Amino acid sequence: MCFCAKVARQGGLLLAIWFSLAVSYAADNSLVRGQFAPGQIWQDTDGHPINAHGGGILFHNGTYYWYGEVKTGRTFLPDCNKSWGGTRVDVTGVSCYSSTNLYDWKNEGLVLRAEPNAPEHDLHTSKVLERPKVIYNRTTKEFVMWMHVDSQDYAAARTGVAVSTKPTGPFRYLESFRPDAGVWPENVTDEDKKPGATNSLARDFKTGQMSRDLTVFVDDDGKAYLFYASEENATMHVSLLTPDYHHTTGKYNRIFVDRSMEAPAIFKRAGKYYIIASGCTAWAPNAARMGVADSILGPWRELTNPCVGNDADKTFFSQSAFVLPIQGREDFFVFVADRWNQWDLPASRYVWLPLEFSPTGNSTLSWHDAWQLPQGSKSLRAAAGN
Ligand code: GAL
C-alpha cells in the first residue's frame, strides 16, 4: 500500500468515527419515507418519481424549493451530437417541488414553461435548458432563476434568466446572453489577450464568453456570483452579478484554467468558499473535483477528489448539481447530484449524500445506501430567516 493510500485510510477511519456521532443512519436501503436512499427511485408526495434534474435548492421562509430540469418523453441522439453521445429530450420546462423536511416533496408544477410554438425562442422544445438555479434577492424581493440555455448542438452556449415574485412561479423569462462581453477578466494575462484559433477567451471577447454548466451563489453580504463553464468548457469563470441579479457586471475571473470542470456547486463553510464540480465527460460519470478559496472571485486552489471508497472515481455514478446547507445546522451540507441515464434520461435518478468534515477541515463524500439527517434539524421553521 502506498503512503498516500495509508494516510487516506487512516484519515477515513477518523472521519468515520467523528461523523458517526453526528449522523444517524438508516438500517437498510428500502424505499421508505423519512430517509435518503441515494440512487433509488424517489417519489413525490403524490407517488410519482421526482422530476427535477440538474437541480438547485432554495430555502425561503421555512420551506425548501427544489427546481430542476423536467426530463420527459423520448430520449434521442441528434446527428449533430453523435460524436460525443449528447442525447436529449425535448424541453418541457423547469419543475419545482417544496418540502419542509427534505424527505417529502410536493410537486408545485412547472414554474417555467417551454415555448413549443416559437421555434426561435430560447425555450423552444428543440433547444436545451439545463441546470436551473433560483436565488432570492432580499432587496428587490424577487426570485431570480439562472439556467443554461443552448441550441441542440450546444454551440450557442448561453445563460438564460427568468424572474418571479413567488418561489413557486410562474417565472417570466427575460433573456439570454453570453456573460461579460467586451471586458477582460481581472486576472487576464497578455498571453490570454492574443487572438488565435484556440484562444476562445479572446475570440469571444466582443460577443461575450461561452456559458454552459452553471450555478449561482449568494454570499452573506447579498452579493451574488455566477460560476459558468466557459472557453469550450476548458476553463471556468466566476462573475459578480448586478445588484438586481439579472446580469453579470463584467467583474470576473478565470478559475481552474484548462481543467475542464463542469457541473459547479458552491458552498461556504467557516469563512472559506468551496466548489465541487465534475470533469467533462457528457452524461458519463467521472471523478469529482473540489476547490477552495478565501475570496469568492479567487484565486481558487484545487483540492483532491472528495469521494472516498468504492466508485469514488465515478462520484458513485453521479454528477454534482448543488451543495445544500441544512438550515439550523451550522455545519451540515448535503451533496446533491444526478445519476444520469444517458439512453433514458427521464429514468435518471438522484444521489444525495452528506458531506463529512474532519476536524482539520478536510471534506469527504462516502457512499451510504440510506441515511437520515441528524436529529434536531427537523425544526426547520424555527430556522427560517431569508
Ligand atoms: C454534462 C453536463 C450536463 C449536460 C450533459 C449533456 O457534462 O453537465 O448538464 O449538458 O453534459 O451531455
Short mmCIF file of C-alpha atoms and ligand atoms in Angstrom, two decimals:
data_model
loop_
_atom_site.label_atom_id
_atom_site.label_comp_id
_atom_site.label_asym_id
_atom_site.label_seq_id
_atom_site.Cartn_x
_atom_site.Cartn_y
_atom_site.Cartn_z
CA MET A 1 0.00 0.00 0.00
CA CYS A 2 1.49 3.36 -0.92
CA PHE A 3 1.93 6.15 1.62
CA CYS A 4 -0.97 8.19 0.22
CA ALA A 5 -3.36 5.29 0.43
CA LYS A 6 -2.31 4.62 4.02
CA VAL A 7 -2.86 8.22 5.07
CA ALA A 8 -6.17 8.25 3.26
CA ARG A 9 -7.22 5.06 5.03
CA GLN A 10 -6.31 6.35 8.47
CA GLY A 11 -7.95 9.68 7.73
CA GLY A 12 -11.03 7.86 6.53
CA LEU A 13 -11.26 5.92 9.77
CA LEU A 14 -11.06 9.08 11.87
CA LEU A 15 -13.66 10.71 9.71
CA ALA A 16 -15.98 7.76 10.02
CA ILE A 17 -15.73 7.78 13.82
CA TRP A 18 -16.25 11.52 14.02
CA PHE A 19 -19.11 11.54 11.61
CA SER A 20 -20.96 8.65 13.18
CA LEU A 21 -21.50 10.93 16.17
CA ALA A 22 -23.25 13.48 14.01
CA VAL A 23 -25.39 11.40 11.69
CA SER A 24 -27.68 8.53 12.40
CA TYR A 25 -28.00 6.11 9.54
CA ALA A 26 -30.95 4.10 8.47
CA ALA A 27 -30.55 0.36 8.64
CA ASP A 28 -31.32 -0.60 5.05
CA ASN A 29 -31.95 0.90 1.67
CA SER A 30 -35.63 0.08 1.33
CA LEU A 31 -37.81 2.79 -0.11
CA VAL A 32 -39.46 4.20 2.98
CA ARG A 33 -40.24 7.75 3.94
CA GLY A 34 -38.02 9.67 6.30
CA GLN A 35 -34.63 8.77 4.86
CA PHE A 36 -32.46 9.43 1.86
CA ALA A 37 -31.85 6.44 -0.37
CA PRO A 38 -29.29 7.62 -2.95
CA GLY A 39 -29.77 6.15 -6.41
CA GLN A 40 -33.22 4.72 -5.62
CA ILE A 41 -36.44 5.98 -7.20
CA TRP A 42 -37.56 9.00 -5.15
CA GLN A 43 -41.29 9.61 -5.18
CA ASP A 44 -43.02 12.90 -4.53
CA THR A 45 -45.96 13.17 -2.14
CA ASP A 46 -48.30 12.10 -4.98
CA GLY A 47 -46.32 8.92 -5.52
CA HIS A 48 -44.69 9.99 -8.82
CA PRO A 49 -40.92 9.95 -9.34
CA ILE A 50 -39.47 13.40 -8.69
CA ASN A 51 -38.63 15.05 -12.00
CA ALA A 52 -36.13 17.82 -11.20
CA HIS A 53 -32.74 17.06 -12.71
CA GLY A 54 -29.58 19.18 -12.71
CA GLY A 55 -31.34 20.99 -9.92
CA GLY A 56 -30.84 23.65 -7.34
CA ILE A 57 -32.48 24.18 -3.96
CA LEU A 58 -33.60 27.43 -2.36
CA PHE A 59 -34.58 27.80 1.29
CA HIS A 60 -37.17 30.51 1.81
CA ASN A 61 -39.43 31.24 4.80
CA GLY A 62 -39.14 27.79 6.30
CA THR A 63 -39.55 25.82 3.08
CA TYR A 64 -37.07 24.25 0.71
CA TYR A 65 -37.83 24.63 -3.01
CA TRP A 66 -36.16 22.18 -5.39
CA TYR A 67 -36.01 23.40 -9.01
CA GLY A 68 -34.85 21.18 -11.83
CA GLU A 69 -34.96 20.16 -15.46
CA VAL A 70 -38.04 18.20 -16.43
CA LYS A 71 -36.92 15.14 -18.35
CA THR A 72 -39.86 13.53 -20.04
CA GLY A 73 -40.65 11.85 -23.36
CA ARG A 74 -38.36 10.06 -25.77
CA THR A 75 -34.59 10.21 -25.36
CA PHE A 76 -32.84 10.60 -28.72
CA LEU A 77 -29.40 11.30 -30.10
CA PRO A 78 -29.43 14.12 -32.66
CA ASP A 79 -26.98 13.69 -35.57
CA CYS A 80 -25.13 16.82 -34.51
CA ASN A 81 -24.28 15.26 -31.13
CA LYS A 82 -23.34 11.77 -32.34
CA SER A 83 -19.60 12.24 -31.89
CA TRP A 84 -19.93 12.76 -28.13
CA GLY A 85 -23.15 10.97 -27.22
CA GLY A 86 -25.18 14.08 -26.47
CA THR A 87 -28.61 12.52 -26.07
CA ARG A 88 -31.54 14.75 -25.17
CA VAL A 89 -35.27 15.02 -24.67
CA ASP A 90 -37.49 17.83 -25.86
CA VAL A 91 -37.55 20.77 -23.47
CA THR A 92 -40.62 20.85 -21.21
CA GLY A 93 -39.50 23.44 -18.69
CA VAL A 94 -38.43 23.80 -15.08
CA SER A 95 -40.21 21.99 -12.28
CA CYS A 96 -40.48 22.99 -8.63
CA TYR A 97 -41.04 20.81 -5.57
CA SER A 98 -41.42 22.05 -2.00
CA SER A 99 -40.56 20.42 1.32
CA THR A 100 -40.07 21.31 4.96
CA ASN A 101 -38.22 18.14 5.94
CA LEU A 102 -36.20 17.40 2.76
CA TYR A 103 -37.59 13.84 2.50
CA ASP A 104 -41.15 14.56 1.37
CA TRP A 105 -41.50 16.75 -1.71
CA LYS A 106 -44.74 18.22 -3.01
CA ASN A 107 -44.94 18.87 -6.74
CA GLU A 108 -45.55 22.61 -7.25
CA GLY A 109 -45.79 22.14 -11.01
CA LEU A 110 -43.96 23.69 -13.94
CA VAL A 111 -42.68 27.10 -12.91
CA LEU A 112 -41.07 27.94 -16.26
CA ARG A 113 -42.61 26.51 -19.38
CA ALA A 114 -41.16 25.63 -22.76
CA GLU A 115 -42.34 27.67 -25.75
CA PRO A 116 -43.46 24.96 -28.21
CA ASN A 117 -44.88 27.44 -30.73
CA ALA A 118 -41.86 29.72 -31.04
CA PRO A 119 -39.03 27.89 -32.88
CA GLU A 120 -36.59 30.80 -32.40
CA HIS A 121 -37.27 31.15 -28.67
CA ASP A 122 -34.57 30.02 -26.22
CA LEU A 123 -37.17 27.85 -24.54
CA HIS A 124 -38.44 26.13 -27.69
CA THR A 125 -38.82 22.38 -27.23
CA SER A 126 -35.99 21.73 -29.72
CA LYS A 127 -33.42 23.61 -27.61
CA VAL A 128 -31.53 22.82 -24.41
CA LEU A 129 -32.50 24.04 -20.92
CA GLU A 130 -30.26 22.75 -18.15
CA ARG A 131 -29.20 23.31 -14.53
CA PRO A 132 -31.79 25.89 -13.40
CA LYS A 133 -30.85 27.59 -10.11
CA VAL A 134 -33.02 30.07 -8.22
CA ILE A 135 -31.76 32.74 -5.85
CA TYR A 136 -33.72 35.25 -3.81
CA ASN A 137 -32.92 38.94 -3.91
CA ARG A 138 -33.60 40.36 -0.44
CA THR A 139 -33.57 43.93 -1.76
CA THR A 140 -35.91 43.55 -4.72
CA LYS A 141 -37.84 40.65 -3.14
CA GLU A 142 -37.60 38.84 -6.44
CA PHE A 143 -36.81 35.21 -7.18
CA VAL A 144 -34.26 35.03 -10.00
CA MET A 145 -33.65 31.87 -11.99
CA TRP A 146 -30.42 31.33 -13.92
CA MET A 147 -30.12 28.47 -16.37
CA HIS A 148 -28.02 27.14 -19.19
CA VAL A 149 -29.84 27.58 -22.49
CA ASP A 150 -28.42 26.26 -25.70
CA SER A 151 -29.00 25.11 -29.21
CA GLN A 152 -29.48 21.38 -29.70
CA ASP A 153 -25.78 21.02 -30.64
CA TYR A 154 -24.68 23.05 -27.59
CA ALA A 155 -22.95 25.63 -29.84
CA ALA A 156 -24.91 28.65 -28.62
CA ALA A 157 -23.59 28.25 -25.02
CA ARG A 158 -25.70 30.95 -23.37
CA THR A 159 -27.10 31.88 -19.99
CA GLY A 160 -30.82 32.49 -19.52
CA VAL A 161 -32.53 34.49 -16.78
CA ALA A 162 -36.14 34.42 -15.56
CA VAL A 163 -37.86 36.13 -12.62
CA SER A 164 -40.84 35.63 -10.35
CA THR A 165 -42.40 37.33 -7.34
CA LYS A 166 -43.17 33.93 -5.78
CA PRO A 167 -40.92 30.90 -5.27
CA THR A 168 -43.49 28.70 -6.97
CA GLY A 169 -43.62 30.91 -10.04
CA PRO A 170 -44.69 31.41 -12.68
CA PHE A 171 -41.25 32.65 -13.79
CA ARG A 172 -41.12 35.25 -16.56
CA TYR A 173 -38.29 34.66 -18.99
CA LEU A 174 -36.21 37.81 -19.50
CA GLU A 175 -33.45 36.98 -21.97
CA SER A 176 -30.34 35.00 -22.67
CA PHE A 177 -26.82 36.29 -23.24
CA ARG A 178 -23.19 35.37 -23.14
CA PRO A 179 -21.66 36.85 -19.99
CA ASP A 180 -19.04 39.54 -19.68
CA ALA A 181 -18.99 40.82 -23.27
CA GLY A 182 -16.28 43.37 -24.03
CA VAL A 183 -14.46 43.02 -20.71
CA TRP A 184 -11.30 41.11 -19.85
CA PRO A 185 -11.26 39.09 -16.65
CA GLU A 186 -9.42 40.68 -13.73
CA ASN A 187 -6.72 38.00 -13.86
CA VAL A 188 -6.17 38.17 -17.63
CA THR A 189 -2.59 37.91 -18.92
CA ASP A 190 -1.14 39.44 -22.07
CA GLU A 191 -0.95 35.92 -23.49
CA ASP A 192 -4.70 35.41 -22.87
CA LYS A 193 -5.48 38.50 -24.94
CA LYS A 194 -3.71 37.29 -28.08
CA PRO A 195 -6.21 36.35 -30.76
CA GLY A 196 -5.79 32.83 -32.10
CA ALA A 197 -7.87 29.93 -33.27
CA THR A 198 -7.51 28.14 -29.95
CA ASN A 199 -7.93 31.16 -27.72
CA SER A 200 -11.66 31.26 -27.12
CA LEU A 201 -11.38 33.93 -24.40
CA ALA A 202 -10.03 36.41 -26.96
CA ARG A 203 -12.24 35.05 -29.72
CA ASP A 204 -15.39 35.67 -27.65
CA PHE A 205 -14.24 38.94 -26.10
CA LYS A 206 -16.65 41.14 -28.04
CA THR A 207 -19.73 38.92 -28.08
CA GLY A 208 -19.46 37.52 -24.56
CA GLN A 209 -17.98 34.38 -23.10
CA MET A 210 -19.38 30.91 -23.70
CA SER A 211 -21.53 29.78 -20.77
CA ARG A 212 -22.66 26.18 -20.35
CA ASP A 213 -22.93 24.34 -16.99
CA LEU A 214 -23.54 26.97 -14.33
CA THR A 215 -24.57 27.78 -10.83
CA VAL A 216 -25.29 30.94 -8.86
CA PHE A 217 -24.33 31.66 -5.26
CA VAL A 218 -25.46 34.44 -2.90
CA ASP A 219 -22.88 35.47 -0.33
CA ASP A 220 -23.70 36.64 3.21
CA ASP A 221 -23.41 40.29 2.11
CA GLY A 222 -26.11 39.79 -0.52
CA LYS A 223 -23.72 39.88 -3.49
CA ALA A 224 -24.38 37.10 -5.97
CA TYR A 225 -22.00 35.31 -8.32
CA LEU A 226 -22.32 33.22 -11.45
CA PHE A 227 -19.99 30.26 -11.98
CA TYR A 228 -20.02 29.02 -15.56
CA ALA A 229 -18.10 26.54 -17.66
CA SER A 230 -16.58 28.67 -20.40
CA GLU A 231 -13.97 28.68 -23.16
CA GLU A 232 -15.24 25.47 -24.83
CA ASN A 233 -15.68 24.01 -21.33
CA ALA A 234 -11.93 24.20 -20.69
CA THR A 235 -11.96 26.96 -18.06
CA MET A 236 -14.49 28.09 -15.51
CA HIS A 237 -15.36 31.73 -14.91
CA VAL A 238 -16.74 33.36 -11.77
CA SER A 239 -18.57 36.60 -12.32
CA LEU A 240 -20.15 39.14 -9.96
CA LEU A 241 -23.85 39.76 -10.69
CA THR A 242 -25.54 43.14 -10.80
CA PRO A 243 -27.44 44.17 -7.62
CA ASP A 244 -30.75 43.03 -9.19
CA TYR A 245 -29.16 39.62 -10.01
CA HIS A 246 -30.34 39.94 -13.62
CA HIS A 247 -26.95 40.25 -15.30
CA THR A 248 -23.22 39.92 -14.91
CA THR A 249 -21.27 43.08 -14.08
CA GLY A 250 -18.12 42.45 -16.08
CA LYS A 251 -16.09 41.87 -12.91
CA TYR A 252 -14.94 38.29 -13.36
CA ASN A 253 -12.04 35.88 -13.17
CA ARG A 254 -10.86 32.74 -14.93
CA ILE A 255 -10.51 29.86 -12.50
CA PHE A 256 -9.30 26.25 -12.86
CA VAL A 257 -7.73 27.16 -16.18
CA ASP A 258 -7.73 24.26 -18.68
CA ARG A 259 -9.10 21.85 -16.04
CA SER A 260 -12.32 21.20 -18.00
CA MET A 261 -14.62 21.39 -15.00
CA GLU A 262 -18.41 21.22 -15.27
CA ALA A 263 -21.45 20.95 -13.02
CA PRO A 264 -20.28 23.51 -10.42
CA ALA A 265 -21.77 23.54 -6.91
CA ILE A 266 -20.62 26.18 -4.42
CA PHE A 267 -20.83 26.38 -0.66
CA LYS A 268 -19.31 28.47 2.12
CA ARG A 269 -18.04 26.97 5.34
CA ALA A 270 -16.11 28.63 8.16
CA GLY A 271 -15.42 31.68 6.01
CA LYS A 272 -13.99 29.74 3.06
CA TYR A 273 -15.62 29.07 -0.31
CA TYR A 274 -15.71 25.58 -1.75
CA ILE A 275 -16.58 24.21 -5.15
CA ILE A 276 -17.47 20.67 -6.08
CA ALA A 277 -17.62 20.03 -9.80
CA SER A 278 -17.19 17.23 -12.30
CA GLY A 279 -14.84 16.52 -15.14
CA CYS A 280 -16.10 16.84 -18.68
CA THR A 281 -17.45 13.52 -20.00
CA ALA A 282 -21.02 14.42 -21.05
CA TRP A 283 -23.60 12.19 -19.28
CA ALA A 284 -20.97 9.68 -18.17
CA PRO A 285 -19.80 9.93 -14.56
CA ASN A 286 -16.23 10.83 -13.73
CA ALA A 287 -14.18 11.74 -10.65
CA ALA A 288 -15.46 14.81 -8.79
CA ARG A 289 -13.26 17.87 -8.48
CA MET A 290 -13.05 20.08 -5.44
CA GLY A 291 -11.53 23.51 -4.83
CA VAL A 292 -11.26 26.14 -2.10
CA ALA A 293 -10.82 29.91 -1.99
CA ASP A 294 -10.56 32.64 0.62
CA SER A 295 -12.24 35.08 -1.72
CA ILE A 296 -15.09 34.00 -3.96
CA LEU A 297 -13.59 35.71 -7.02
CA GLY A 298 -10.40 33.77 -6.43
CA PRO A 299 -7.70 32.73 -6.54
CA TRP A 300 -9.05 29.18 -6.22
CA ARG A 301 -6.91 26.22 -5.28
CA GLU A 302 -7.78 22.72 -6.41
CA LEU A 303 -8.10 20.00 -3.77
CA THR A 304 -8.35 16.27 -4.33
CA ASN A 305 -11.44 14.27 -5.25
CA PRO A 306 -13.68 14.45 -2.14
CA CYS A 307 -15.15 10.99 -2.79
CA VAL A 308 -13.71 8.02 -0.93
CA GLY A 309 -14.36 4.30 -1.13
CA ASN A 310 -15.73 2.14 -3.93
CA ASP A 311 -16.65 4.02 -7.10
CA ALA A 312 -15.08 7.22 -5.80
CA ASP A 313 -13.51 7.66 -9.25
CA LYS A 314 -17.04 7.87 -10.70
CA THR A 315 -18.57 10.01 -7.93
CA PHE A 316 -20.70 6.95 -7.07
CA PHE A 317 -22.10 7.11 -10.62
CA SER A 318 -23.34 10.65 -10.26
CA GLN A 319 -22.54 14.23 -11.19
CA SER A 320 -22.75 17.27 -8.92
CA ALA A 321 -25.72 19.61 -9.15
CA PHE A 322 -25.77 21.52 -5.87
CA VAL A 323 -24.50 21.61 -2.31
CA LEU A 324 -27.30 22.27 0.15
CA PRO A 325 -26.60 23.86 3.52
CA ILE A 326 -29.06 22.47 6.07
CA GLN A 327 -30.81 25.28 7.90
CA GLY A 328 -30.31 25.47 11.62
CA ARG A 329 -27.15 23.36 11.31
CA GLU A 330 -24.00 25.40 11.24
CA ASP A 331 -22.02 22.66 9.67
CA PHE A 332 -24.22 20.27 7.74
CA PHE A 333 -24.16 20.19 3.96
CA VAL A 334 -25.73 17.76 1.53
CA PHE A 335 -24.14 16.91 -1.81
CA VAL A 336 -26.97 16.87 -4.35
CA ALA A 337 -26.14 15.03 -7.56
CA ASP A 338 -27.68 13.44 -10.62
CA ARG A 339 -27.31 9.84 -11.66
CA TRP A 340 -27.90 10.29 -15.37
CA ASN A 341 -29.37 7.58 -17.56
CA GLN A 342 -27.97 8.60 -20.93
CA TRP A 343 -30.29 6.45 -23.08
CA ASP A 344 -33.40 7.03 -20.98
CA LEU A 345 -32.96 10.47 -19.49
CA PRO A 346 -36.34 10.53 -17.69
CA ALA A 347 -35.17 7.46 -15.74
CA SER A 348 -32.24 9.45 -14.32
CA ARG A 349 -32.11 9.46 -10.53
CA TYR A 350 -30.62 11.45 -7.68
CA VAL A 351 -27.74 10.86 -5.32
CA TRP A 352 -27.85 12.89 -2.11
CA LEU A 353 -25.02 12.31 0.32
CA PRO A 354 -23.86 14.09 3.48
CA LEU A 355 -20.58 15.96 3.23
CA GLU A 356 -18.36 14.87 6.06
CA PHE A 357 -15.74 17.15 7.60
CA SER A 358 -12.71 16.13 9.58
CA PRO A 359 -11.62 18.31 12.50
CA THR A 360 -8.89 19.70 10.23
CA GLY A 361 -11.47 20.91 7.73
CA ASN A 362 -10.99 18.27 5.02
CA SER A 363 -14.25 17.24 3.45
CA THR A 364 -15.16 13.85 2.08
CA LEU A 365 -18.09 12.11 0.49
CA SER A 366 -18.72 8.44 1.23
CA TRP A 367 -21.43 6.21 -0.09
CA HIS A 368 -24.42 5.39 2.13
CA ASP A 369 -27.22 3.10 0.96
CA ALA A 370 -29.55 5.09 3.18
CA TRP A 371 -29.14 7.85 5.72
CA GLN A 372 -31.02 10.43 7.75
CA LEU A 373 -30.47 13.98 8.86
CA PRO A 374 -29.17 14.37 12.39
CA GLN A 375 -31.93 14.76 14.95
CA GLY A 376 -32.85 18.36 15.58
CA SER A 377 -32.67 19.65 12.04
CA LYS A 378 -36.32 18.78 11.58
CA SER A 379 -37.41 22.00 13.25
CA LEU A 380 -36.74 23.91 10.06
CA ARG A 381 -39.38 26.55 10.58
CA ALA A 382 -37.60 27.91 13.61
CA ALA A 383 -34.55 28.49 11.44
CA ALA A 384 -36.46 30.32 8.70
CA GLY A 385 -34.69 33.57 8.02
CA ASN A 386 -34.45 34.64 4.41
C1 GAL B 1 -22.85 17.16 -18.99
C2 GAL B 1 -23.46 18.38 -18.35
C3 GAL B 1 -24.95 18.20 -18.36
C4 GAL B 1 -25.38 18.02 -19.81
C5 GAL B 1 -24.67 16.86 -20.42
C6 GAL B 1 -25.01 16.67 -21.89
O1 GAL B 1 -21.48 17.25 -19.00
O2 GAL B 1 -23.00 18.51 -17.04
O3 GAL B 1 -25.57 19.30 -17.76
O4 GAL B 1 -25.07 19.19 -20.53
O5 GAL B 1 -23.28 17.05 -20.32
O6 GAL B 1 -24.35 15.57 -22.39
#
